[in-house]
PDB file of C-alpha atoms in Angstrom:
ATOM      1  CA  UNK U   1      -6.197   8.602 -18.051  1.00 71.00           C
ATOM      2  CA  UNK U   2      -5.093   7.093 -15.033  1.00 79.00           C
ATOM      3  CA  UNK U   3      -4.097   3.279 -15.253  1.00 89.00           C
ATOM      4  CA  UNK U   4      -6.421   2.585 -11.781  1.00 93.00           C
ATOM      5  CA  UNK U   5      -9.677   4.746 -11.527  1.00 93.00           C
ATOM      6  CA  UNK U   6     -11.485   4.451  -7.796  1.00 94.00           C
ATOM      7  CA  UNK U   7     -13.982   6.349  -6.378  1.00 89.00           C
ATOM      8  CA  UNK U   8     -12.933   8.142  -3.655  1.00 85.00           C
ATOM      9  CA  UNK U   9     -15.854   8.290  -1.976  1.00 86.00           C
ATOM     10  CA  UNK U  10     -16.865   8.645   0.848  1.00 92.00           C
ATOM     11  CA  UNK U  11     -19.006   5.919   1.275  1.00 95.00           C
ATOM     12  CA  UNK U  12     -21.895   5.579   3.781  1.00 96.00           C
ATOM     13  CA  UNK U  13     -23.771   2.491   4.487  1.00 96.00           C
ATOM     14  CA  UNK U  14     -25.633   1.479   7.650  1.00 97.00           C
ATOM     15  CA  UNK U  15     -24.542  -1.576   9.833  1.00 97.00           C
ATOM     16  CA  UNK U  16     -25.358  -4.920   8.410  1.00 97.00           C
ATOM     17  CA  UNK U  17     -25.389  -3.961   4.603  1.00 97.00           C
ATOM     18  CA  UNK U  18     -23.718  -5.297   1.838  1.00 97.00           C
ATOM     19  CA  UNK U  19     -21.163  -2.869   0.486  1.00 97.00           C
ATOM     20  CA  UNK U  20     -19.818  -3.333  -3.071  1.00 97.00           C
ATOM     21  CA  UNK U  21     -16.520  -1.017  -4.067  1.00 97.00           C
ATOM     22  CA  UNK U  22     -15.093  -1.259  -7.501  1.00 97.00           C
ATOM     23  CA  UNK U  23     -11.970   0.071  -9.674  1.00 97.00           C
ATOM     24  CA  UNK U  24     -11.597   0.210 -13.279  1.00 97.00           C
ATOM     25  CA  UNK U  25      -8.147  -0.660 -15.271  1.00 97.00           C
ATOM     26  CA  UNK U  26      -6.998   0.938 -18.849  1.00 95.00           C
ATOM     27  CA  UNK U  27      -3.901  -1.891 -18.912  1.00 94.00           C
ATOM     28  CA  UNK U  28      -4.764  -5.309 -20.305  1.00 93.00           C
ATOM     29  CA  UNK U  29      -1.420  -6.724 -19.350  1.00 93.00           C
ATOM     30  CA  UNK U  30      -2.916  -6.373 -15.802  1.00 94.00           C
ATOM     31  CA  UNK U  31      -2.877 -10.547 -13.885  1.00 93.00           C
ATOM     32  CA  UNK U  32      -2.464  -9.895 -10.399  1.00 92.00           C
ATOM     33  CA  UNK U  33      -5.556  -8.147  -7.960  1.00 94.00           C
ATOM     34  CA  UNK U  34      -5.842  -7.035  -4.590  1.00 94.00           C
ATOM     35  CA  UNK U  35      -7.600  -4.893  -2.164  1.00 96.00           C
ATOM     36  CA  UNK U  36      -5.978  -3.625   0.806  1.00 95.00           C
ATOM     37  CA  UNK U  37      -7.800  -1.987   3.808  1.00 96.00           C
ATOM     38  CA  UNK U  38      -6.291   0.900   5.857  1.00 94.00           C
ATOM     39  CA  UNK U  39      -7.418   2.512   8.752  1.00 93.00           C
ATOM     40  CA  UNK U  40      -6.289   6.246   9.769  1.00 88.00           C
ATOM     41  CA  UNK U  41      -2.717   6.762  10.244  1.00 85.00           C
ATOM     42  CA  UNK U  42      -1.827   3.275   9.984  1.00 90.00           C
ATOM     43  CA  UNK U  43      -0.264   1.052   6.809  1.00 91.00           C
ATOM     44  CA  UNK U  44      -2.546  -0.947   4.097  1.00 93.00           C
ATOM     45  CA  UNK U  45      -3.602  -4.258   5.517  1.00 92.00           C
ATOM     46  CA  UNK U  46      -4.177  -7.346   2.947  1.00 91.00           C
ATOM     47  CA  UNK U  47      -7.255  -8.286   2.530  1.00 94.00           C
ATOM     48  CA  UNK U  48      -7.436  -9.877  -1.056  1.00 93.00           C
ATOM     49  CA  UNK U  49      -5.136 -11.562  -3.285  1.00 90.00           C
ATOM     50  CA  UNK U  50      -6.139 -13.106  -6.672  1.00 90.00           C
ATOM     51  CA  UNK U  51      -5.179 -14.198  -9.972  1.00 88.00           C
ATOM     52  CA  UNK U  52      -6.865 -13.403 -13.576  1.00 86.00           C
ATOM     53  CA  UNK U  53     -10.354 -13.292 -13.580  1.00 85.00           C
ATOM     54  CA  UNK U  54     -13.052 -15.286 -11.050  1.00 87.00           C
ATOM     55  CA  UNK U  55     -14.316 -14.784  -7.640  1.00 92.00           C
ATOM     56  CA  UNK U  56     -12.297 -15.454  -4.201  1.00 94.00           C
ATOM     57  CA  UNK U  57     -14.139 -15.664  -0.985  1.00 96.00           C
ATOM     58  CA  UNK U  58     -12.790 -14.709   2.375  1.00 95.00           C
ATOM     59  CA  UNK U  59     -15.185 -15.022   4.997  1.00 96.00           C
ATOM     60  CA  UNK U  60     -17.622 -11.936   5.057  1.00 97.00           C
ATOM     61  CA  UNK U  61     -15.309 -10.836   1.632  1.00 97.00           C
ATOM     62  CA  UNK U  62     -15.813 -11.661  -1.791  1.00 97.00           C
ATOM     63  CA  UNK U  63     -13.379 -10.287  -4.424  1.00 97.00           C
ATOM     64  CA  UNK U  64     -14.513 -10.420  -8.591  1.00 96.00           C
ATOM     65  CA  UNK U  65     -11.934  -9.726 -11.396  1.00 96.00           C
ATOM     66  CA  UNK U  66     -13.861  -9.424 -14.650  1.00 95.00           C
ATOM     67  CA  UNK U  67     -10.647  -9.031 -16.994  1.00 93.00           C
ATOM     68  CA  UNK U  68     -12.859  -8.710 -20.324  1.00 93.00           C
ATOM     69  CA  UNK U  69     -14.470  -5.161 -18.788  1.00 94.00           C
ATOM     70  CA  UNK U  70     -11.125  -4.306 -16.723  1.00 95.00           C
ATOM     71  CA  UNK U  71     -13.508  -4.229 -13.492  1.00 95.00           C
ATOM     72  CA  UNK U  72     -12.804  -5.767  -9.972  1.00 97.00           C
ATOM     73  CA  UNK U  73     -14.979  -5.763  -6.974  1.00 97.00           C
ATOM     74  CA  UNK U  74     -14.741  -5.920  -3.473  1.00 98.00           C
ATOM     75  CA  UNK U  75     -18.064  -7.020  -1.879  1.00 98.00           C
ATOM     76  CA  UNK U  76     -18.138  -6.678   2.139  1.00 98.00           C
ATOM     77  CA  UNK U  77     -21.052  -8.696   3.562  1.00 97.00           C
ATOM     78  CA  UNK U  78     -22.829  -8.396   7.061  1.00 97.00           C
ATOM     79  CA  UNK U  79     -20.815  -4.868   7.073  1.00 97.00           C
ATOM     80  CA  UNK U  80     -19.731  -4.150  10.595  1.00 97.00           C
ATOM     81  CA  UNK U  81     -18.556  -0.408  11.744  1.00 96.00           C
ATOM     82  CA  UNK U  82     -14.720  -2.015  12.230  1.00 96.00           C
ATOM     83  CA  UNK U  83     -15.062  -1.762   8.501  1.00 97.00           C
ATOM     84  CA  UNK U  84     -15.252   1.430   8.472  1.00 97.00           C
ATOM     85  CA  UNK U  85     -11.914   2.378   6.918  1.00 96.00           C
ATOM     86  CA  UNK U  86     -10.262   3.602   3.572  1.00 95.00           C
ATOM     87  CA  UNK U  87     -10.077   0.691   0.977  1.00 97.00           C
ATOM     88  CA  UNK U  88      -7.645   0.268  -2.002  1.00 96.00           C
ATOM     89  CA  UNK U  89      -7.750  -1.919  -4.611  1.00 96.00           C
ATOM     90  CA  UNK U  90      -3.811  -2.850  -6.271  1.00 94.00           C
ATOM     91  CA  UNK U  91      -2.644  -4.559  -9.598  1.00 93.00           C
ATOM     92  CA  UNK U  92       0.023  -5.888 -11.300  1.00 92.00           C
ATOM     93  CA  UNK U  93       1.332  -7.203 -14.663  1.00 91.00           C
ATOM     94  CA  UNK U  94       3.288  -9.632 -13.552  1.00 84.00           C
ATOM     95  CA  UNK U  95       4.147 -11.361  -9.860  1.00 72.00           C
ATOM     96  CA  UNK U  96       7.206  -9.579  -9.525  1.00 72.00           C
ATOM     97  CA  UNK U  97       6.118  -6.223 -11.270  1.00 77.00           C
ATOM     98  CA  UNK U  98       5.712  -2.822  -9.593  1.00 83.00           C
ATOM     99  CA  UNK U  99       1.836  -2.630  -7.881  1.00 88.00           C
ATOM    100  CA  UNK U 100       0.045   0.328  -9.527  1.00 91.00           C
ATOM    101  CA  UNK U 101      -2.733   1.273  -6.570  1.00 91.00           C
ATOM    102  CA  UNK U 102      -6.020   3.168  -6.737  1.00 93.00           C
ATOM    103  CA  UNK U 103      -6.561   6.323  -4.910  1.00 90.00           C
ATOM    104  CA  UNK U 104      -8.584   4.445  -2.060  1.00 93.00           C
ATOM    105  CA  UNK U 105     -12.215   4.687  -1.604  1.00 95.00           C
ATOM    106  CA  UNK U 106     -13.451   5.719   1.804  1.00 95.00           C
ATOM    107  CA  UNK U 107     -16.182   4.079   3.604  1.00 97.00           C
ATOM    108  CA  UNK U 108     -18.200   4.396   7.079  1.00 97.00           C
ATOM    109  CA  UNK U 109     -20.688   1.868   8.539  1.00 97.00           C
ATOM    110  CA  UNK U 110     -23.243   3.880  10.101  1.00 95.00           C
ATOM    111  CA  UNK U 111     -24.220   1.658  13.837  1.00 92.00           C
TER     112      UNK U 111
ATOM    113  CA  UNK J   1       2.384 -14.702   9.625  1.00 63.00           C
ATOM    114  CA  UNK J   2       3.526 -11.957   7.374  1.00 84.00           C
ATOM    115  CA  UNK J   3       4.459  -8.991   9.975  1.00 91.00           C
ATOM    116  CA  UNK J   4       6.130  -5.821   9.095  1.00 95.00           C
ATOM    117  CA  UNK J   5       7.593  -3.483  11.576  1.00 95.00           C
ATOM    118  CA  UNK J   6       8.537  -0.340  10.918  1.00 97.00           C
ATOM    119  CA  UNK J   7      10.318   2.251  13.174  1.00 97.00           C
ATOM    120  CA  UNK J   8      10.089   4.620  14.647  1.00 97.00           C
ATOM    121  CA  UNK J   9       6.188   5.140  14.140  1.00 96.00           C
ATOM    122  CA  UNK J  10       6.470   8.875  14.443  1.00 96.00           C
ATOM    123  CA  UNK J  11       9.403  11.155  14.349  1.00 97.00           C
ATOM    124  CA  UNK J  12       9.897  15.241  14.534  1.00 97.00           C
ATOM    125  CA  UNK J  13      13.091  16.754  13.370  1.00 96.00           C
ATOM    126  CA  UNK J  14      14.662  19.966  12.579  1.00 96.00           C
ATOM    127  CA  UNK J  15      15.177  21.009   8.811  1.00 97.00           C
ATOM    128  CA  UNK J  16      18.426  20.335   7.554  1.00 96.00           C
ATOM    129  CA  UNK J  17      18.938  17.091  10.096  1.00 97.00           C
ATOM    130  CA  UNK J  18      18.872  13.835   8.721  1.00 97.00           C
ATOM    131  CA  UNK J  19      16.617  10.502   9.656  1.00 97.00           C
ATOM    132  CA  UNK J  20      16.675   7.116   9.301  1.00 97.00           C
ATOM    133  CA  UNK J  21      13.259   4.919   8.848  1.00 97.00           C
ATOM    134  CA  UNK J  22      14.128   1.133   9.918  1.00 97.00           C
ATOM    135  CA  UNK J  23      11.755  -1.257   7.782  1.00 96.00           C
ATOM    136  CA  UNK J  24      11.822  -5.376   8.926  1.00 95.00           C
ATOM    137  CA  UNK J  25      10.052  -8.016   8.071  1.00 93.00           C
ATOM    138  CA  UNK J  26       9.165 -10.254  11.354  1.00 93.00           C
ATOM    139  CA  UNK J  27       8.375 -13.774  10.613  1.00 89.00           C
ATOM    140  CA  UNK J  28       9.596 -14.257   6.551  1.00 90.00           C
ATOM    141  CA  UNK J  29      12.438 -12.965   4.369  1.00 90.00           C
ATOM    142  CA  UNK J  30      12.202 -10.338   1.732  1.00 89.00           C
ATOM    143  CA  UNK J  31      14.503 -10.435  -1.372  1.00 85.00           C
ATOM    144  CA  UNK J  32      12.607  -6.982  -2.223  1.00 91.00           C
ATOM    145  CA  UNK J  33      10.747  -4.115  -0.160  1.00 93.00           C
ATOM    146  CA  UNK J  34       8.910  -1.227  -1.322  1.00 94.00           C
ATOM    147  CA  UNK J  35       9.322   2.162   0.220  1.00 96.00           C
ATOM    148  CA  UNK J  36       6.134   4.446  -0.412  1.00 95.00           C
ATOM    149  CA  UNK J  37       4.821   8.385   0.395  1.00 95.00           C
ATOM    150  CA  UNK J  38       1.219   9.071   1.249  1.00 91.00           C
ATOM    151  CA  UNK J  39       0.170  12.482   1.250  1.00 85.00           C
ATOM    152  CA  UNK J  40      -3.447  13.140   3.779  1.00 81.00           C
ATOM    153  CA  UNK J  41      -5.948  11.312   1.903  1.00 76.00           C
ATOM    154  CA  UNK J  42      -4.233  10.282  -0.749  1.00 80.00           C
ATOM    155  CA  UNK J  43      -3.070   7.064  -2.809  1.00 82.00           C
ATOM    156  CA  UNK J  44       0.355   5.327  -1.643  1.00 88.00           C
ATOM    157  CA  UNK J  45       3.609   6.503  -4.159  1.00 90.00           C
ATOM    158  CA  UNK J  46       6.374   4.258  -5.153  1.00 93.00           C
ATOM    159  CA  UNK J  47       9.041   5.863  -4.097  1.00 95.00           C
ATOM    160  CA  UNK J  48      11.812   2.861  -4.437  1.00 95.00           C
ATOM    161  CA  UNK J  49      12.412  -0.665  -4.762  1.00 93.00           C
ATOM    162  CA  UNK J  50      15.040  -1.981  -2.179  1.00 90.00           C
ATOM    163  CA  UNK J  51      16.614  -5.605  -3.177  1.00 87.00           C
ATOM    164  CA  UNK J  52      18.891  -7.303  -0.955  1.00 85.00           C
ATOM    165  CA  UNK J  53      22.611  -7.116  -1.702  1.00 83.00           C
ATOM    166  CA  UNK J  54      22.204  -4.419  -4.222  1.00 85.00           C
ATOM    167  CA  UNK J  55      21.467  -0.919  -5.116  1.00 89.00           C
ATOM    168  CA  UNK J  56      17.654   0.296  -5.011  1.00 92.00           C
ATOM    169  CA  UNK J  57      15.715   1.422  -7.857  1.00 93.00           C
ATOM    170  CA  UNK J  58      14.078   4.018  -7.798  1.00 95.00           C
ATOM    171  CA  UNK J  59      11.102   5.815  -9.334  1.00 94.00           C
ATOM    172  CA  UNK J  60      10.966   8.688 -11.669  1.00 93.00           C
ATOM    173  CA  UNK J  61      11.742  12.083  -9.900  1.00 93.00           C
ATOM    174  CA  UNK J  62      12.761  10.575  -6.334  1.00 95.00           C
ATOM    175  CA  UNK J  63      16.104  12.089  -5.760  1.00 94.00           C
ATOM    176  CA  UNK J  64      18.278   9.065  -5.025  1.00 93.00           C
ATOM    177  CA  UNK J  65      21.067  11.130  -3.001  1.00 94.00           C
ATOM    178  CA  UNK J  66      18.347  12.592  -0.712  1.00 96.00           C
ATOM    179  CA  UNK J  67      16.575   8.850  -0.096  1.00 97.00           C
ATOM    180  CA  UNK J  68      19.213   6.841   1.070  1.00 96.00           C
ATOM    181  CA  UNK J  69      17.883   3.437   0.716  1.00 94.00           C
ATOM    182  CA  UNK J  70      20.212   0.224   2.075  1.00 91.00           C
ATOM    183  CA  UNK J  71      18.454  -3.180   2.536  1.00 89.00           C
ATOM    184  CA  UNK J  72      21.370  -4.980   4.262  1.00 82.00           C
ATOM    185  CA  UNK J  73      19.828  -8.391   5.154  1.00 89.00           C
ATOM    186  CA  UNK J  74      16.663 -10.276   4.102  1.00 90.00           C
ATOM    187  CA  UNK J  75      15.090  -8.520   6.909  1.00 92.00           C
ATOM    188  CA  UNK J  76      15.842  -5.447   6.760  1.00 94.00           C
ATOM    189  CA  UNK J  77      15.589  -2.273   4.735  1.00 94.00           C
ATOM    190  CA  UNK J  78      15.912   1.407   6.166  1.00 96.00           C
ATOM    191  CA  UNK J  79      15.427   4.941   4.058  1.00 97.00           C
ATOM    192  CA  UNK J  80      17.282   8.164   5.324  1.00 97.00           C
ATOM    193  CA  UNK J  81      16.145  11.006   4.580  1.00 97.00           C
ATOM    194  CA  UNK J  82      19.189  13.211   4.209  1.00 97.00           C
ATOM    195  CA  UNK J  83      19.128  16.863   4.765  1.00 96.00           C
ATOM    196  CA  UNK J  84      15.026  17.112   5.772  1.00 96.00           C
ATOM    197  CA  UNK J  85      13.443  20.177   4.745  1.00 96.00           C
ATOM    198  CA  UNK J  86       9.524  20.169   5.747  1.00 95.00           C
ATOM    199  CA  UNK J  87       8.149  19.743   2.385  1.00 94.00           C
ATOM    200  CA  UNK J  88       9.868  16.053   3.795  1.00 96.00           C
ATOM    201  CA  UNK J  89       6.986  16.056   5.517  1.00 95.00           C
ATOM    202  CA  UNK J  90       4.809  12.958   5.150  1.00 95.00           C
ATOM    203  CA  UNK J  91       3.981   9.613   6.262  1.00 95.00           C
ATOM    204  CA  UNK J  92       6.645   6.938   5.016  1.00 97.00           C
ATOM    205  CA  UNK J  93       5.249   3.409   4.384  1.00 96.00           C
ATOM    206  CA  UNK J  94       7.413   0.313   3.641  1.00 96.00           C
ATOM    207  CA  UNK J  95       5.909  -3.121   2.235  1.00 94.00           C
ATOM    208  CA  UNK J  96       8.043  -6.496   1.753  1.00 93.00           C
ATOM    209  CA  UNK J  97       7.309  -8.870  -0.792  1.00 88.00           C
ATOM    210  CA  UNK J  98       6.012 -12.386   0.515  1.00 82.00           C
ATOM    211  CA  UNK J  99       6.710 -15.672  -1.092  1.00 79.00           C
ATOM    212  CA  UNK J 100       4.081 -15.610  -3.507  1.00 76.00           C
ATOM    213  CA  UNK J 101       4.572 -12.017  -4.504  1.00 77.00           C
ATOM    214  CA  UNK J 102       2.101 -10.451  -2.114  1.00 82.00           C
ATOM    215  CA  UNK J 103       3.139  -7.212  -0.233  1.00 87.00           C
ATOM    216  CA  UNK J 104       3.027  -6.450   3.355  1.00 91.00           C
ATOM    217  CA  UNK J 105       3.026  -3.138   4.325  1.00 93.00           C
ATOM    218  CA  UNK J 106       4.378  -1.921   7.786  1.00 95.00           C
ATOM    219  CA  UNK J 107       2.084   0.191   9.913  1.00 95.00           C
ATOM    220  CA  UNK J 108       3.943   3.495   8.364  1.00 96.00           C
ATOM    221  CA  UNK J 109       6.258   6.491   9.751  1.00 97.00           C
ATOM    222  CA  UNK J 110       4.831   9.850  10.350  1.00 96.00           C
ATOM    223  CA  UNK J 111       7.922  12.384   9.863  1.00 97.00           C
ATOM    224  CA  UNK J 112       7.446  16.190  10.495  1.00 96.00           C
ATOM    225  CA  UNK J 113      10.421  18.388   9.579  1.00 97.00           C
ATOM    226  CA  UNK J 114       9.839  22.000  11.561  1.00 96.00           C
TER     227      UNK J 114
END
């Protein structure tokens, strides 16, 4: 079993829904959370950065850490076709421990 | 805030030549940067951790003497690949680690080996 699961998609939504994209974790010892957004050919941008479980808000992006089912959540609201891009979510065990990353999930905002 | 260059964003070179990927963090200094390997439309790999002053560390089955890693200065990290053969081939992504822990990845280098 992989320590991240993600689905890789892809993911198709039209313009102005709200997109919800989710990992799973097997290790407990998991604190730190993040979802990074890359577009083709370029490096992971930081979108989301949080610690143990709760919600964190970020303009049209929401991120939920629900530590007692190992489950995070990215929600994107008002989704615009800029969005369109290959997410992946991140976590670590501690704040200076190696990042274990998902396989990405891929998602397109249909105009 | 939080930039990462990396350079050069694409480079092409002949098997058995060597390259060197230049990593630097713009606007804040990293004790530690990452150097990773994504294969087409896959998940980033750890390939190293590069700490300032000392040797990197690197991850199970990356061959050290063919990943030269040296992060001279709190800015600045660069891989060579030694030797490239084009199973080399791949795009090369460094991150460095922000105050709080965070990583910031550069926009990535696409090396072909013919």
């Amino acid at each position: 079993q992989k320590e991240v699961e993600q689905d890789p998609g892809p993911l198709s939504v039209p313009e102005g829904a709200i997109v919800s994209l989710n990992c799973t974790y097997s290790n407990s010892a998991f604190q730190y959370f993040m979802w990074y957004r890359q577009y083709s050919r370029k490096g992971p941008e930081l979108l989301m950065y949080t610690y143990s479980s709760g919600n964190k808000e970020d303009g049209r992006f929401t991120a939920q850490v629900d530590k007692s089912s190992k489950y995070i959540s990215l929600f994107i609201r008002d989704s615009q076709p800029s969005d369109s891009a290959t997410y992946l979510c991140a976590m670590s065990a501690s704040s200076a421990s190696k990042i274990i990353f998902g396989s990405g999930t891929r998602l397109s905002i249909r105009p | 805030g939080a930039v990462v260059s990396q350079h050069p964003s694409r480079v092409i070179c002949k098997s058995g030549t060597s390259v060197k990927i230049e990593c630097r963090s713009l606007d804040f200094q990293a004790t530690t940067m990452f150097w990773y390997r994504q294969f087409p439309k896959k998940s980033l790999m750890l390939m190293a951790t590069s700490n300032e002053g000392s040797k990197a560390t690197y991850e199970q089955g990356v061959e050290k003497d063919k990943f030269l890693i040296n992060h001279a200065s709190l800015t600045l990290s660069t891989l060579t690949v030694t030797s490239a053969h084009p199973e080399d081939s791949s795009f090369y992504i460094c991150s460095a680690q922000g105050p709080t822990y965070e990583q910031y990845f550069g926009p990535g280098t696409r090396l072909t080996v013919t």
